[in-house]
Amino acid sequence: MKRIMLSLVLTFGFLALTGIGGTQAQNYPTRAGTVIVPFAAGGPADITGRIVADIFSRHLGQQFVVENVAGAGGTTGTTRAARASADGYTLISGHLGTNALAGVFYPNLAYDAEKDFEPIGLIAEQPELLAVRKDLPPNTLKEFVAYAKANESKLNMAHAGVGSVSYIGCLLLNSAIGIKPTLVPFSGTAPAVNAMLGGQVDYVCDPILGPLPHVRAGSIKALAIAAKKRSPLLPDVPTSAEQGLPQFECAPFYAIFAPKGTPKPVVDKLVEALNKGLDEPAVRARLESLGATVAEPGRRGPKALAELVHGEIARLTPILKAAVAK
Ligand code: MLT
């Protein structure tokens, strides 16, 4: 009898810890879910996360709502996701910074990007733009380099927190130029770009989605795209390599993760829903119109995302450490 009681206690204890039983996993989802976006509303992470929350809502038959949990370069919201119940009702729409490279910048990070999540799938990659305020004198990357060197002490760079992709992109740029401007943190690049529109900061390195409408409206200037090729959306903006600064290359991934231990049937349902959504012409058209490169079938799913995270950590950690130490 004692043994039976013990085994019942252990079983229920396990289910309580994992947060979801077998039948529940099979029936998933039976209630609304949350997609944490670890940055302010209106920026690339938020817009991408909302597109995916909508995909899950439509394909899983329950509402998935976005919760913006900004702070500490996206690590506050990502920590919350890592600690959430592994039941598929709390997901994180993260990126290269939060879900791969944060550990480079935060030695005491509360989560391990590779060990504490179940990768669901890559959504898209978004090349960064070097965008400057409209009345900053330089009009090309070469002119920016000369201007930045001559005016380093009064130059202000906006970013979305240490370890965010806007921080990482501009870190590569600044270290290639050899400057240390004043860094001005925001809770996301939407407020950073707003500050630039108001003339309070000089430049930002932001995934194209953020500055694109303002560049088109002529209210800020795009001097370079940090990618191997130009974007069809801004064909007149040369790449950084074309302008002699190939080190400034940054096209961060945006992807969905669940807490570690999320049951396989739940992961499978999320993967299937995401893939269905990414195949929808309207979703593809929307992401592409924002400058994103949508994940093609061969790059989708948990395994491909785990490899991408691992590969980016291995590739960029030494480069970023060297840039920080400069
Ligand atoms: C945002 O959505 O605000 C950006 O993607 C944040 C970042 O720079 O990492």
Short mmCIF file of C-alpha atoms and ligand atoms in Angstrom, two decimals:
data_model
loop_
_atom_site.label_atom_id
_atom_site.label_comp_id
_atom_site.label_asym_id
_atom_site.label_seq_id
_atom_site.Cartn_x
_atom_site.Cartn_y
_atom_site.Cartn_z
CA MET A 1 0.00 0.00 0.00
CA LYS A 2 2.78 2.33 1.03
CA ARG A 3 4.55 1.63 -2.27
CA ILE A 4 1.40 2.39 -4.29
CA MET A 5 0.92 5.66 -2.42
CA LEU A 6 4.54 6.63 -3.07
CA SER A 7 4.27 5.87 -6.75
CA LEU A 8 1.04 7.93 -7.00
CA VAL A 9 2.70 10.84 -5.24
CA LEU A 10 5.71 10.61 -7.57
CA THR A 11 3.53 10.41 -10.67
CA PHE A 12 1.38 13.39 -9.69
CA GLY A 13 4.48 15.27 -8.58
CA PHE A 14 6.05 14.70 -11.99
CA LEU A 15 2.91 15.81 -13.81
CA ALA A 16 2.72 18.90 -11.65
CA LEU A 17 6.34 19.69 -12.42
CA THR A 18 6.11 19.10 -16.16
CA GLY A 19 2.80 20.91 -16.05
CA ILE A 20 0.96 18.71 -18.52
CA GLY A 21 -0.14 15.10 -18.73
CA GLY A 22 -0.34 12.80 -21.75
CA THR A 23 -4.04 13.37 -22.48
CA GLN A 24 -3.66 17.09 -22.01
CA ALA A 25 -0.76 17.10 -24.46
CA GLN A 26 -2.86 15.19 -27.01
CA ASN A 27 -5.76 17.65 -26.63
CA TYR A 28 -3.52 20.73 -26.69
CA PRO A 29 -4.44 23.54 -26.85
CA THR A 30 -7.57 23.72 -24.73
CA ARG A 31 -7.15 27.35 -23.67
CA ALA A 32 -5.48 30.60 -24.73
CA GLY A 33 -1.68 30.82 -24.96
CA THR A 34 0.88 33.59 -24.64
CA VAL A 35 3.71 34.49 -26.99
CA ILE A 36 6.27 36.53 -25.06
CA VAL A 37 7.97 39.22 -27.14
CA PRO A 38 10.99 40.36 -25.15
CA PHE A 39 11.05 43.91 -26.60
CA ALA A 40 8.76 46.93 -26.87
CA ALA A 41 5.74 46.95 -29.15
CA GLY A 42 6.10 48.12 -32.74
CA GLY A 43 9.61 46.85 -33.48
CA PRO A 44 10.87 43.89 -35.54
CA ALA A 45 10.54 41.34 -32.71
CA ASP A 46 7.03 42.51 -31.89
CA ILE A 47 5.76 42.59 -35.47
CA THR A 48 7.27 39.15 -36.19
CA GLY A 49 5.88 37.75 -32.91
CA ARG A 50 2.39 39.07 -33.71
CA ILE A 51 2.43 37.44 -37.13
CA VAL A 52 3.29 34.10 -35.49
CA ALA A 53 0.76 34.51 -32.65
CA ASP A 54 -1.86 35.00 -35.34
CA ILE A 55 -0.64 31.85 -37.15
CA PHE A 56 -0.96 29.80 -33.94
CA SER A 57 -4.42 31.27 -33.18
CA ARG A 58 -5.73 30.36 -36.61
CA HIS A 59 -4.11 26.94 -36.96
CA LEU A 60 -4.46 25.70 -33.36
CA GLY A 61 -7.98 26.98 -32.75
CA GLN A 62 -7.19 28.91 -29.55
CA GLN A 63 -6.20 32.54 -29.10
CA PHE A 64 -2.46 33.21 -28.73
CA VAL A 65 -1.79 36.69 -27.39
CA VAL A 66 1.45 38.65 -27.44
CA GLU A 67 2.86 39.89 -24.16
CA ASN A 68 5.70 42.41 -24.42
CA VAL A 69 8.14 41.76 -21.58
CA ALA A 70 11.01 44.12 -22.34
CA GLY A 71 14.23 44.74 -20.40
CA ALA A 72 17.91 43.83 -20.22
CA GLY A 73 18.34 43.40 -23.98
CA GLY A 74 15.42 40.97 -24.15
CA THR A 75 16.75 38.67 -21.42
CA THR A 76 14.01 39.60 -18.92
CA GLY A 77 11.22 38.22 -21.11
CA THR A 78 13.34 35.28 -22.25
CA THR A 79 14.08 34.34 -18.62
CA ARG A 80 10.37 34.43 -17.90
CA ALA A 81 9.74 32.05 -20.83
CA ALA A 82 12.51 29.69 -19.69
CA ARG A 83 10.89 29.48 -16.25
CA ALA A 84 7.31 29.10 -17.50
CA SER A 85 5.41 25.81 -17.28
CA ALA A 86 6.48 23.50 -20.07
CA ASP A 87 2.93 23.06 -21.33
CA GLY A 88 2.92 24.95 -24.62
CA TYR A 89 0.85 27.84 -23.23
CA THR A 90 3.85 30.17 -22.88
CA LEU A 91 6.17 30.56 -25.85
CA ILE A 92 8.90 33.02 -26.69
CA SER A 93 9.38 34.81 -29.98
CA GLY A 94 13.12 35.36 -29.65
CA HIS A 95 16.07 36.06 -31.88
CA LEU A 96 19.81 35.78 -32.41
CA GLY A 97 20.45 37.93 -29.32
CA THR A 98 18.02 36.56 -26.74
CA ASN A 99 18.13 32.91 -27.80
CA ALA A 100 21.75 32.49 -28.88
CA LEU A 101 24.24 35.20 -27.94
CA ALA A 102 22.93 36.70 -24.69
CA GLY A 103 25.41 34.61 -22.69
CA VAL A 104 28.30 36.50 -24.31
CA PHE A 105 27.11 39.70 -22.65
CA TYR A 106 25.57 38.37 -19.43
CA PRO A 107 27.91 35.95 -17.63
CA ASN A 108 25.23 35.32 -14.96
CA LEU A 109 22.37 34.85 -17.38
CA ALA A 110 19.49 32.96 -15.73
CA TYR A 111 19.04 30.61 -18.70
CA ASP A 112 21.11 28.60 -21.11
CA ALA A 113 20.02 29.39 -24.67
CA GLU A 114 20.73 25.86 -25.85
CA LYS A 115 19.65 23.82 -22.82
CA ASP A 116 16.58 25.61 -21.47
CA PHE A 117 14.33 25.69 -24.55
CA GLU A 118 12.64 23.40 -27.03
CA PRO A 119 13.24 25.01 -30.41
CA ILE A 120 10.01 25.15 -32.44
CA GLY A 121 11.19 26.77 -35.62
CA LEU A 122 12.85 29.57 -37.52
CA ILE A 123 10.44 32.24 -38.71
CA ALA A 124 12.64 34.52 -40.78
CA GLU A 125 15.91 36.39 -40.99
CA GLN A 126 16.07 40.16 -41.26
CA PRO A 127 19.18 42.01 -42.44
CA GLU A 128 20.07 45.12 -40.48
CA LEU A 129 20.29 48.65 -41.79
CA LEU A 130 22.59 51.38 -40.57
CA ALA A 131 20.02 54.16 -40.22
CA VAL A 132 20.95 57.71 -39.22
CA ARG A 133 18.92 60.77 -38.34
CA LYS A 134 17.89 62.81 -41.33
CA ASP A 135 20.11 65.80 -40.58
CA LEU A 136 23.29 63.88 -39.69
CA PRO A 137 25.84 65.05 -42.31
CA PRO A 138 27.00 61.68 -43.81
CA ASN A 139 25.11 60.22 -46.76
CA THR A 140 27.22 57.09 -47.35
CA LEU A 141 28.94 54.55 -45.12
CA LYS A 142 32.35 55.98 -46.08
CA GLU A 143 31.23 59.45 -45.04
CA PHE A 144 29.77 57.99 -41.84
CA VAL A 145 33.11 56.38 -40.96
CA ALA A 146 34.96 59.69 -41.44
CA TYR A 147 32.27 61.64 -39.56
CA ALA A 148 32.15 59.14 -36.69
CA LYS A 149 35.92 59.22 -36.23
CA ALA A 150 35.97 63.01 -36.22
CA ASN A 151 32.94 63.37 -33.92
CA GLU A 152 33.20 60.28 -31.70
CA SER A 153 32.77 62.19 -28.44
CA LYS A 154 29.40 63.65 -29.42
CA LEU A 155 28.01 60.65 -31.31
CA ASN A 156 24.95 58.87 -29.82
CA MET A 157 24.04 55.32 -30.79
CA ALA A 158 20.57 53.99 -29.94
CA HIS A 159 20.03 50.30 -29.18
CA ALA A 160 17.52 47.95 -27.59
CA GLY A 161 19.67 46.90 -24.63
CA VAL A 162 22.99 45.11 -24.22
CA GLY A 163 22.86 41.86 -26.19
CA SER A 164 19.92 42.89 -28.40
CA VAL A 165 20.49 42.53 -32.13
CA SER A 166 20.60 46.31 -32.62
CA TYR A 167 23.40 46.33 -30.01
CA ILE A 168 25.20 43.40 -31.66
CA GLY A 169 24.98 44.86 -35.17
CA CYS A 170 26.33 48.25 -34.12
CA LEU A 171 29.00 46.58 -31.97
CA LEU A 172 30.33 44.96 -35.17
CA LEU A 173 30.10 48.31 -36.97
CA ASN A 174 31.72 50.36 -34.20
CA SER A 175 34.57 47.92 -33.65
CA ALA A 176 35.28 47.81 -37.40
CA ILE A 177 35.43 51.62 -37.48
CA GLY A 178 37.28 51.81 -34.15
CA ILE A 179 34.87 54.12 -32.31
CA LYS A 180 33.19 54.09 -28.89
CA PRO A 181 30.15 56.37 -29.12
CA THR A 182 27.72 57.12 -26.28
CA LEU A 183 25.27 54.22 -26.08
CA VAL A 184 21.63 55.07 -25.44
CA PRO A 185 19.49 52.05 -24.43
CA PHE A 186 15.77 51.68 -25.14
CA SER A 187 13.28 48.89 -24.46
CA GLY A 188 13.18 48.07 -28.16
CA THR A 189 14.15 49.61 -31.46
CA ALA A 190 10.67 51.09 -32.05
CA PRO A 191 11.27 53.68 -29.30
CA ALA A 192 14.91 53.96 -30.47
CA VAL A 193 13.83 54.85 -34.00
CA ASN A 194 11.26 57.30 -32.57
CA ALA A 195 14.05 59.02 -30.64
CA MET A 196 16.03 59.25 -33.89
CA LEU A 197 13.02 60.77 -35.66
CA GLY A 198 12.98 63.34 -32.86
CA GLY A 199 16.68 64.05 -33.38
CA GLN A 200 17.67 62.79 -29.90
CA VAL A 201 20.02 60.06 -31.13
CA ASP A 202 22.26 59.83 -34.19
CA TYR A 203 22.12 56.27 -35.45
CA VAL A 204 20.81 52.76 -34.97
CA CYS A 205 21.52 49.34 -36.48
CA ASP A 206 18.09 47.83 -36.80
CA PRO A 207 16.60 44.92 -38.75
CA ILE A 208 15.22 46.46 -41.94
CA LEU A 209 11.60 46.04 -40.82
CA GLY A 210 11.97 48.80 -38.21
CA PRO A 211 13.44 51.73 -40.17
CA LEU A 212 11.96 50.78 -43.59
CA PRO A 213 8.80 52.96 -43.51
CA HIS A 214 10.77 55.96 -42.21
CA VAL A 215 13.51 55.52 -44.81
CA ARG A 216 10.84 55.39 -47.50
CA ALA A 217 9.19 58.49 -46.07
CA GLY A 218 12.55 60.28 -46.09
CA SER A 219 12.43 60.96 -42.35
CA ILE A 220 15.63 59.00 -41.64
CA LYS A 221 18.52 57.95 -43.92
CA ALA A 222 19.72 54.38 -44.56
CA LEU A 223 23.45 54.33 -45.30
CA ALA A 224 24.15 50.60 -45.60
CA ILE A 225 22.55 47.20 -45.42
CA ALA A 226 24.52 44.71 -43.33
CA ALA A 227 23.94 41.79 -45.69
CA LYS A 228 25.67 40.03 -48.57
CA LYS A 229 23.23 41.50 -51.08
CA ARG A 230 21.02 44.54 -51.39
CA SER A 231 17.36 44.35 -50.41
CA PRO A 232 14.83 44.57 -53.24
CA LEU A 233 12.85 46.84 -50.91
CA LEU A 234 15.66 49.41 -50.79
CA PRO A 235 17.65 48.71 -53.96
CA ASP A 236 19.52 52.02 -53.77
CA VAL A 237 21.03 51.23 -50.36
CA PRO A 238 24.44 49.57 -50.92
CA THR A 239 25.71 46.73 -48.77
CA SER A 240 28.38 47.36 -46.15
CA ALA A 241 30.83 45.18 -48.14
CA GLU A 242 30.25 47.25 -51.29
CA GLN A 243 31.30 50.25 -49.22
CA GLY A 244 34.45 48.63 -47.84
CA LEU A 245 33.20 47.43 -44.41
CA PRO A 246 32.33 43.70 -44.75
CA GLN A 247 32.70 43.19 -40.98
CA PHE A 248 29.38 44.96 -40.56
CA GLU A 249 27.22 42.00 -41.53
CA CYS A 250 24.25 41.11 -39.36
CA ALA A 251 21.04 39.39 -40.45
CA PRO A 252 19.57 38.05 -37.19
CA PHE A 253 17.20 35.13 -37.08
CA TYR A 254 13.78 35.44 -35.44
CA ALA A 255 12.36 32.16 -34.12
CA ILE A 256 9.91 30.50 -31.74
CA PHE A 257 10.93 28.52 -28.67
CA ALA A 258 9.03 26.72 -25.88
CA PRO A 259 10.33 25.99 -22.37
CA LYS A 260 12.49 22.87 -22.06
CA GLY A 261 10.44 19.76 -21.33
CA THR A 262 7.41 20.75 -23.39
CA PRO A 263 5.86 17.40 -24.40
CA LYS A 264 6.60 16.18 -27.92
CA PRO A 265 2.93 16.08 -29.03
CA VAL A 266 2.68 19.78 -28.12
CA VAL A 267 5.94 20.65 -29.88
CA ASP A 268 4.76 18.73 -32.95
CA LYS A 269 1.49 20.68 -33.06
CA LEU A 270 3.31 24.00 -32.77
CA VAL A 271 5.79 23.02 -35.49
CA GLU A 272 3.01 21.95 -37.82
CA ALA A 273 1.02 25.14 -37.22
CA LEU A 274 4.08 27.35 -37.77
CA ASN A 275 4.97 25.56 -40.99
CA LYS A 276 1.42 25.83 -42.31
CA GLY A 277 1.46 29.54 -41.56
CA LEU A 278 4.83 30.14 -43.23
CA ASP A 279 3.47 28.47 -46.37
CA GLU A 280 0.49 30.81 -46.56
CA PRO A 281 0.95 33.27 -49.44
CA ALA A 282 -0.47 36.14 -47.36
CA VAL A 283 1.96 35.48 -44.48
CA ARG A 284 4.93 35.18 -46.84
CA ALA A 285 3.93 38.34 -48.68
CA ARG A 286 3.59 40.24 -45.40
CA LEU A 287 6.96 39.09 -44.05
CA GLU A 288 8.69 39.76 -47.38
CA SER A 289 7.11 43.20 -47.62
CA LEU A 290 8.76 43.93 -44.26
CA GLY A 291 12.18 42.92 -45.61
CA ALA A 292 12.34 39.48 -43.97
CA THR A 293 13.63 36.33 -45.63
CA VAL A 294 11.09 33.63 -44.72
CA ALA A 295 12.43 30.26 -43.51
CA GLU A 296 12.28 27.84 -46.42
CA PRO A 297 11.07 24.25 -45.69
CA GLY A 298 14.59 22.80 -45.44
CA ARG A 299 15.44 25.24 -42.63
CA ARG A 300 12.30 24.76 -40.55
CA GLY A 301 11.56 22.74 -37.43
CA PRO A 302 13.29 22.05 -34.10
CA LYS A 303 16.42 20.29 -35.42
CA ALA A 304 17.30 22.96 -37.97
CA LEU A 305 16.71 25.70 -35.36
CA ALA A 306 18.84 23.93 -32.73
CA GLU A 307 21.65 23.69 -35.30
CA LEU A 308 21.24 27.34 -36.27
CA VAL A 309 21.43 28.46 -32.61
CA HIS A 310 24.48 26.26 -32.00
CA GLY A 311 26.19 27.41 -35.19
CA GLU A 312 25.59 31.11 -34.54
CA ILE A 313 26.92 30.82 -30.97
CA ALA A 314 30.06 29.09 -32.27
CA ARG A 315 30.54 31.53 -35.16
CA LEU A 316 29.83 34.83 -33.43
CA THR A 317 31.00 34.38 -29.83
CA PRO A 318 34.72 34.89 -30.60
CA ILE A 319 33.98 37.79 -32.97
CA LEU A 320 31.81 39.56 -30.39
CA LYS A 321 34.20 38.91 -27.52
CA ALA A 322 37.00 40.43 -29.60
CA ALA A 323 34.77 43.41 -30.47
CA VAL A 324 33.86 43.97 -26.80
CA ALA A 325 37.54 43.78 -25.77
CA LYS A 326 38.66 46.33 -28.39
C1 MLT B 1 13.11 45.07 -31.48
O1 MLT B 1 12.17 44.45 -31.92
O2 MLT B 1 12.98 46.05 -30.74
C2 MLT B 1 14.49 44.64 -31.87
O3 MLT B 1 14.45 43.47 -32.67
C3 MLT B 1 15.25 44.47 -30.62
C4 MLT B 1 16.71 44.24 -30.87
O4 MLT B 1 17.42 45.14 -31.27
O5 MLT B 1 17.17 43.13 -30.59
#
